PDB file of C-alpha atoms in Angstrom:
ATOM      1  CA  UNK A 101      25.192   5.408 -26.856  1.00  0.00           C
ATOM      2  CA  UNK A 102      24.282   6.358 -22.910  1.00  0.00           C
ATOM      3  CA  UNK A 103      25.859   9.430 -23.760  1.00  0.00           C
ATOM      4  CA  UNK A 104      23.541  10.546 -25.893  1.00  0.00           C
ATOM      5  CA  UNK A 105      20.546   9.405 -24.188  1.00  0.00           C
ATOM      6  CA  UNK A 106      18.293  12.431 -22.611  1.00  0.00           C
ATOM      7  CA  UNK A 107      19.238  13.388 -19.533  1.00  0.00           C
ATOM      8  CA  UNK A 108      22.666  11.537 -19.031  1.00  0.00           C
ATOM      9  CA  UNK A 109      25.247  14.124 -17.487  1.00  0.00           C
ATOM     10  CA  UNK A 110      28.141  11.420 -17.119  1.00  0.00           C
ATOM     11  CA  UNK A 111      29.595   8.469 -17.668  1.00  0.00           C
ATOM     12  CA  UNK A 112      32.640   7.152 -15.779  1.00  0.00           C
ATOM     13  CA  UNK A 113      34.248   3.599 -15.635  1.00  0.00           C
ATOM     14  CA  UNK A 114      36.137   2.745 -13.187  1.00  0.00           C
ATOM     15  CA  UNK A 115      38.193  -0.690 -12.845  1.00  0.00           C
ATOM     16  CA  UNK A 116      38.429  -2.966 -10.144  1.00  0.00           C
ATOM     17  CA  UNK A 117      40.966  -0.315  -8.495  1.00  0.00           C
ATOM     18  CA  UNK A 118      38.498   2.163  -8.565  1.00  0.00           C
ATOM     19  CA  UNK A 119      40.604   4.190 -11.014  1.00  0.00           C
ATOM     20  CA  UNK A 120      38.903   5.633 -13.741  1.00  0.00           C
ATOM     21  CA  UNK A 121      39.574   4.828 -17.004  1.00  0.00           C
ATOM     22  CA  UNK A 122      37.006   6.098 -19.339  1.00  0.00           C
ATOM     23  CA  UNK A 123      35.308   9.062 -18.444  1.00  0.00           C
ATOM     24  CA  UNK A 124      33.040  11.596 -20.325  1.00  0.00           C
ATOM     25  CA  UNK A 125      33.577  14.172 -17.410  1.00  0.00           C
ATOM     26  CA  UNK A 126      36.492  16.467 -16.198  1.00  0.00           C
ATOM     27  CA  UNK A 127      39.330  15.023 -14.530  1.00  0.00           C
ATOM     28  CA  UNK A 128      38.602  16.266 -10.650  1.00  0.00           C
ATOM     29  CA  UNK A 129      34.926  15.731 -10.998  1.00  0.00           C
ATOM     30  CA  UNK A 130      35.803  12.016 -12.646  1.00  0.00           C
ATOM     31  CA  UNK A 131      38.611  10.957  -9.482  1.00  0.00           C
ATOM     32  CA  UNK A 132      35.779  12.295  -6.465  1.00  0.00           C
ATOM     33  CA  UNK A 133      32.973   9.968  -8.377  1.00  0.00           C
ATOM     34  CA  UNK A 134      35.345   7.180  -9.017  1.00  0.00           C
ATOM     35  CA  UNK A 135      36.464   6.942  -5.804  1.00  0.00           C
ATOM     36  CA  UNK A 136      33.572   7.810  -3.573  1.00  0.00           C
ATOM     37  CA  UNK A 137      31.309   5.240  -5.862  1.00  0.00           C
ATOM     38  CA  UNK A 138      34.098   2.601  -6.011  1.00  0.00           C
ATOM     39  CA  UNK A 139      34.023   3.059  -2.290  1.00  0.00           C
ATOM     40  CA  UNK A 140      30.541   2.881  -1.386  1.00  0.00           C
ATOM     41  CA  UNK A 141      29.566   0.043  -4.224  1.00  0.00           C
ATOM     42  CA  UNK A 142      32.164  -2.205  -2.044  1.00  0.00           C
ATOM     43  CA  UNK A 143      30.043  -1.475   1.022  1.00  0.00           C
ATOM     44  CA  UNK A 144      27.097  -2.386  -0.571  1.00  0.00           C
ATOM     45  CA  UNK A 145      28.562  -5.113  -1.854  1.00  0.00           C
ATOM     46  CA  UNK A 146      29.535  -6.418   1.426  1.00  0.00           C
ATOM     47  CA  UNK A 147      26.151  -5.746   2.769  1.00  0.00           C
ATOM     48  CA  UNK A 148      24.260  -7.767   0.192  1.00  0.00           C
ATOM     49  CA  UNK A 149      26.819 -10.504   1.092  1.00  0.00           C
ATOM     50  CA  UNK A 150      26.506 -10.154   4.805  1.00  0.00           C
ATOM     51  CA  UNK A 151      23.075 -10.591   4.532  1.00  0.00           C
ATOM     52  CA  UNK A 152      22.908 -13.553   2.386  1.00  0.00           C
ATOM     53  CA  UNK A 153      26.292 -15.082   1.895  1.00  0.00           C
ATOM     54  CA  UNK A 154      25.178 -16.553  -1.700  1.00  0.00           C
ATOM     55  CA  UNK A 155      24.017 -13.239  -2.680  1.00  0.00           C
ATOM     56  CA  UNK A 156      25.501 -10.468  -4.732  1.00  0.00           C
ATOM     57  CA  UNK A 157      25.676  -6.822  -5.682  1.00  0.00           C
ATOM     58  CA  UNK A 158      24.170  -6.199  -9.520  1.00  0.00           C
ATOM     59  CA  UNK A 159      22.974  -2.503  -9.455  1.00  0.00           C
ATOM     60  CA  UNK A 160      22.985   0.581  -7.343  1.00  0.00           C
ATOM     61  CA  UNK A 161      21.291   3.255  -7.927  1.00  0.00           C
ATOM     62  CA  UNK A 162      21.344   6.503  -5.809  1.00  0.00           C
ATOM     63  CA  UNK A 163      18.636   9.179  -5.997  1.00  0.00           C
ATOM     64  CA  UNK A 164      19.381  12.373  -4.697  1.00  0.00           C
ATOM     65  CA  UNK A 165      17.606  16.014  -5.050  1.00  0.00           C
ATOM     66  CA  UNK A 166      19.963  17.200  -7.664  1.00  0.00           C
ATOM     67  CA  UNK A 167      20.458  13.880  -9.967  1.00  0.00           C
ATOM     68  CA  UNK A 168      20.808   9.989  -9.389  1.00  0.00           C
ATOM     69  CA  UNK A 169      23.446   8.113 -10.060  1.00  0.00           C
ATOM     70  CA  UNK A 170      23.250   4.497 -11.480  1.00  0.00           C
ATOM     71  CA  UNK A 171      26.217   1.631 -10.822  1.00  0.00           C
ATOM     72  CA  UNK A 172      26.528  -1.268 -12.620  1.00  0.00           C
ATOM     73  CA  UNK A 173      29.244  -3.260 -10.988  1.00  0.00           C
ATOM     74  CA  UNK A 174      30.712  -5.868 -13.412  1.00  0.00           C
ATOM     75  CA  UNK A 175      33.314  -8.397 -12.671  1.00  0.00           C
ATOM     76  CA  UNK A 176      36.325  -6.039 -13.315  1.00  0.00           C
ATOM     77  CA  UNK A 177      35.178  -2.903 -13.890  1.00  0.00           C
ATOM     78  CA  UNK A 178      32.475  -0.452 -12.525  1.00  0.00           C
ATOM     79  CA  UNK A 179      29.972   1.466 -14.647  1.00  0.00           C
ATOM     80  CA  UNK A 180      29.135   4.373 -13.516  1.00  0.00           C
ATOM     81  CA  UNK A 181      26.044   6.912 -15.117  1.00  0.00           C
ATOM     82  CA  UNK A 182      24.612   9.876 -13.727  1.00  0.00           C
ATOM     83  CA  UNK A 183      21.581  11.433 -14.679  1.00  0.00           C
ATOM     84  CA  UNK A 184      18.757  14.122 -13.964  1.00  0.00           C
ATOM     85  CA  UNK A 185      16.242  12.749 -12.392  1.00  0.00           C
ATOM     86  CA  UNK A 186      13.573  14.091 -14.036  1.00  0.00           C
ATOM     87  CA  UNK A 187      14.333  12.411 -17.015  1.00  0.00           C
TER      88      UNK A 187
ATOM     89  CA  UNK B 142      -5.101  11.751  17.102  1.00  0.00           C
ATOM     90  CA  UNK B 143      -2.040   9.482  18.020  1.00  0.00           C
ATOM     91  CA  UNK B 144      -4.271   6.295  16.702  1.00  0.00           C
ATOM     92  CA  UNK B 145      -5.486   7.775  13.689  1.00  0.00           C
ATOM     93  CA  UNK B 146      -1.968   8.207  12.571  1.00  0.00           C
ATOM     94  CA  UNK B 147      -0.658   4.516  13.810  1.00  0.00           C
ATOM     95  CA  UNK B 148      -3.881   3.167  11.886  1.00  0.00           C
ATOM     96  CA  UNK B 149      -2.884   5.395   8.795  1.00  0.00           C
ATOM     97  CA  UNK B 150       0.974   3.796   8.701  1.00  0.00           C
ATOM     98  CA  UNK B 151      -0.855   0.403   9.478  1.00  0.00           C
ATOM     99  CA  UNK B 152      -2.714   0.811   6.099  1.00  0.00           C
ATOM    100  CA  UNK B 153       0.273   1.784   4.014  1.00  0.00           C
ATOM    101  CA  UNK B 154       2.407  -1.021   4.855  1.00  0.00           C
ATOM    102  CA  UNK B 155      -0.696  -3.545   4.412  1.00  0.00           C
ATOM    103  CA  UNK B 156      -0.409  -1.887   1.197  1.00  0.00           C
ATOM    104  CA  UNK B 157       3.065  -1.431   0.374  1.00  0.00           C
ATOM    105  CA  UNK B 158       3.032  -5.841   2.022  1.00  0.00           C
ATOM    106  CA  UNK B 159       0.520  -6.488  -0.735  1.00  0.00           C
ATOM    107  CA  UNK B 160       2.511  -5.798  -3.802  1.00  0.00           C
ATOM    108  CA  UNK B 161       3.042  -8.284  -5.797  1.00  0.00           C
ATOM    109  CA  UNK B 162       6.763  -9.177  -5.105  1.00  0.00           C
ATOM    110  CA  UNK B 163       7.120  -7.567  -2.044  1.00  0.00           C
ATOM    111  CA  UNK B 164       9.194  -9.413   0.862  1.00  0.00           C
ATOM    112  CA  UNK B 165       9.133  -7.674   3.829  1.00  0.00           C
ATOM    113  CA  UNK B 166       8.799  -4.206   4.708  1.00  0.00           C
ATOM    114  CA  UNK B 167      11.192  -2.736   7.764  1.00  0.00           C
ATOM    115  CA  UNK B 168      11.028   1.104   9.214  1.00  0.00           C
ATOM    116  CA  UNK B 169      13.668   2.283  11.658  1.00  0.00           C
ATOM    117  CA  UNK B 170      14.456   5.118  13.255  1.00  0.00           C
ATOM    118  CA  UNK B 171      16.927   7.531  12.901  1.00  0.00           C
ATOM    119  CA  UNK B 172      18.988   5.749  15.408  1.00  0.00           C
ATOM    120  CA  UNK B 173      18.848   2.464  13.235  1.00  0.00           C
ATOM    121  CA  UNK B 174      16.345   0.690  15.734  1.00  0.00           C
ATOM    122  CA  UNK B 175      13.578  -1.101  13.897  1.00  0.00           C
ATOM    123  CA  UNK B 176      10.230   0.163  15.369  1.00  0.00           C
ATOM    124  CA  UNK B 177       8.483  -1.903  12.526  1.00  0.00           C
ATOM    125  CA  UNK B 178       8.802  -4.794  10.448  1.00  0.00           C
ATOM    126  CA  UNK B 179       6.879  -8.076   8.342  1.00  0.00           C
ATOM    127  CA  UNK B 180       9.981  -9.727   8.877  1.00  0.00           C
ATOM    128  CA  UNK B 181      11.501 -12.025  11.449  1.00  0.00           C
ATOM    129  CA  UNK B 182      13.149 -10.854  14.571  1.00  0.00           C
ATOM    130  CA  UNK B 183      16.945 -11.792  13.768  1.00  0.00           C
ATOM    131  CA  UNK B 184      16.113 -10.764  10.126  1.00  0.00           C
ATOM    132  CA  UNK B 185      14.949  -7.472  10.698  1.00  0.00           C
ATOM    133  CA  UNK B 186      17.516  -6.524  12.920  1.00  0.00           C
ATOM    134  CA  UNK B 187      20.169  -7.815  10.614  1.00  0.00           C
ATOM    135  CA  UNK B 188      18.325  -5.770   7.871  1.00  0.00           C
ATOM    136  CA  UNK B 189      18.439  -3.439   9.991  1.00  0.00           C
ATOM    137  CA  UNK B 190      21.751  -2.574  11.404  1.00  0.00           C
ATOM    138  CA  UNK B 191      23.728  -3.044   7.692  1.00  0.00           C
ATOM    139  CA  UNK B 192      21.325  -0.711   5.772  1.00  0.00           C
ATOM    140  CA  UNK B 193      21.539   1.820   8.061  1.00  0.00           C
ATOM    141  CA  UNK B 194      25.073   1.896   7.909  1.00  0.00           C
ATOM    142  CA  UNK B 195      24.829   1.925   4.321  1.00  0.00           C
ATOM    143  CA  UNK B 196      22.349   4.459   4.187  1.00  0.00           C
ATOM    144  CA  UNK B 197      24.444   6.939   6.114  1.00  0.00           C
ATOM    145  CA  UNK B 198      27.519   6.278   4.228  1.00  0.00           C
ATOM    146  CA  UNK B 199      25.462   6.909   0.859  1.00  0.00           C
ATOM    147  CA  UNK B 200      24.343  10.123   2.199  1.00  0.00           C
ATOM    148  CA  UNK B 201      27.688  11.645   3.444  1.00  0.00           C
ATOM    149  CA  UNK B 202      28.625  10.146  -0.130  1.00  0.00           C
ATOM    150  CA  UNK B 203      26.127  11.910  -1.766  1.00  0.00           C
ATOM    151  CA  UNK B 204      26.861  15.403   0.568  1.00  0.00           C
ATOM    152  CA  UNK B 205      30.525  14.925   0.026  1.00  0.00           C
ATOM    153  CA  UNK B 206      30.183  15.094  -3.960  1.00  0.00           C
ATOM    154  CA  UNK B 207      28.123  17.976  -3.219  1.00  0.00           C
ATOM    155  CA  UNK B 208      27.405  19.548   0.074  1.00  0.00           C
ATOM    156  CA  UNK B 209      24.114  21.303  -1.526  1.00  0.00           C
ATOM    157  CA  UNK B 210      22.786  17.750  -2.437  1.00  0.00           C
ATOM    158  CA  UNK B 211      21.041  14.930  -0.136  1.00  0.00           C
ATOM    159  CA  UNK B 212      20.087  11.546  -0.789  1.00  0.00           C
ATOM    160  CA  UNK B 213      16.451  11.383  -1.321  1.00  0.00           C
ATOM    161  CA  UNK B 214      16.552   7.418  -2.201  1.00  0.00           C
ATOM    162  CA  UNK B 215      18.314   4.160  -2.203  1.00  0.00           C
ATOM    163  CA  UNK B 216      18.136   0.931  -4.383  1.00  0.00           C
ATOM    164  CA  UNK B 217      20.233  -1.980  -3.988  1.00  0.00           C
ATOM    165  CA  UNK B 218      19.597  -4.713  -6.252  1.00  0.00           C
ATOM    166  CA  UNK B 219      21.067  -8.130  -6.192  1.00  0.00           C
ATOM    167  CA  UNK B 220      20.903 -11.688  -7.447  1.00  0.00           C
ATOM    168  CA  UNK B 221      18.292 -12.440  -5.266  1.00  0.00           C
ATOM    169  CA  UNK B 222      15.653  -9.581  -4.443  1.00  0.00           C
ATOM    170  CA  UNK B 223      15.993  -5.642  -4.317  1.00  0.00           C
ATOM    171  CA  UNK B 224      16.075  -3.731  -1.256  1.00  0.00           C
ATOM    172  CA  UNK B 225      14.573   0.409  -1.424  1.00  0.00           C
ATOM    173  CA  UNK B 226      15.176   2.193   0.916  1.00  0.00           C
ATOM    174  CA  UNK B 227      13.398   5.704   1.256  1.00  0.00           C
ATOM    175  CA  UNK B 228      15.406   7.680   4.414  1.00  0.00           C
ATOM    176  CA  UNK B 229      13.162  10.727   5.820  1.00  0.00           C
ATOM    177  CA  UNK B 230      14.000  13.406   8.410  1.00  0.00           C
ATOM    178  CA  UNK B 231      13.202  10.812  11.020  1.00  0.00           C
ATOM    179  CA  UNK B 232      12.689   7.447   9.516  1.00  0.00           C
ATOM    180  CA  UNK B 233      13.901   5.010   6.796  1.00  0.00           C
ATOM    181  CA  UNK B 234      11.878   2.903   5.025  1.00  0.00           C
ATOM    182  CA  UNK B 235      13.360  -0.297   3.758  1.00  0.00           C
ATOM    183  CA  UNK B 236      11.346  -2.338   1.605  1.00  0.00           C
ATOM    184  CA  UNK B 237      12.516  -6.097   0.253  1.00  0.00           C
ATOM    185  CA  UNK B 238      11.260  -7.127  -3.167  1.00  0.00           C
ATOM    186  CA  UNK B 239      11.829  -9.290  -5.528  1.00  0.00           C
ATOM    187  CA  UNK B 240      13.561  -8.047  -7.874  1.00  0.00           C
ATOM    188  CA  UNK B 241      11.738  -9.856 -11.329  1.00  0.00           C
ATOM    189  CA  UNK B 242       8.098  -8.054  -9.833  1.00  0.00           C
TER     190      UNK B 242
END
């Protein structure tokens, strides 16, 4: 259903390993995302945290020139979108 | 000159402060010093030191997926409020909201 949504150029979710295991992408694009994302949504995570211990992580959402990626971090698994920004 | 432009930033964070929703409003330097800020000090400079972190691991992120791409914004939403942050050349802007406004 995101798939098909306007705009959407991938989907990838990763579980709590930050392995992928659905992805609509190729396989070496898929492991950089899942990895770099798994990696920075734990920062985040721990920043949220650090900054209010009762606090926590429920969306990311990274805008860059060339597209933005959305994360939606659930309790074992990671959903990952990107998008073009535009739309 | 030099106070036209401090009175001009003054005005856009009394704006930006007015929002319905909004919670505090921080700018730092490239450096990750705040230079600005509605908050408390020990807040501010909490805010400040983990988002800049953040916001320069998002960015070599963002370059490392693709070294022709940069990071032109930041949200980070949580239980509790959302915090944008809106790095420039020289500057980040970090505005805290809550996150149901």
């Amino acid at each position: 259903i995101i798939q098909t949504h306007k705009g959407v150029i991938g989907i990838i979710v990763v579980n709590a390993e930050g392995i992928p295991i659905r992805t609509t992408l190729d396989n070496s694009t898929t492991v950089q995302y899942a990895a770099q994302l798994h990696h920075l949504t734990m920062l985040s995570r721990s920043a949220v945290r650090e900054l209010d211990p009762q606090n926590d992580l429920t969306f990311l959402r990274i805008k860059s020139k060339k597209h933005e990626i959305m994360v939606a971090p659930e309790k074992d698994y990671l959903l990952v979108v990107i998008q073009n920004p535009s739309e | 000159m030099q106070s036209d432009l401090i009175a001009e930033v003054e005005e856009t964070l009394k704006r930006i402060q007015s929002q319905k929703g909004v919670q505090g409003i921080i700018i730092i330097n490239a450096e990750g010093i705040p230079i600005k800020s509605t908050l408390d000090n020990s807040s501010t400079v909490q805010y400040a030191g983990l988002l800049h972190q953040l916001v320069m691991k998002t960015r070599s992120t963002v370059r490392d997926l693709d070294p022709q791409n940069d990071l032109t914004f930041l949200r980070v939403r949580s239980k509790k409020n959302e915090i944008m942050i809106a790095p420039d050349k020289d500057y980040f802007l970090i505005v805290i909201q809550n996150p149901s406004d």
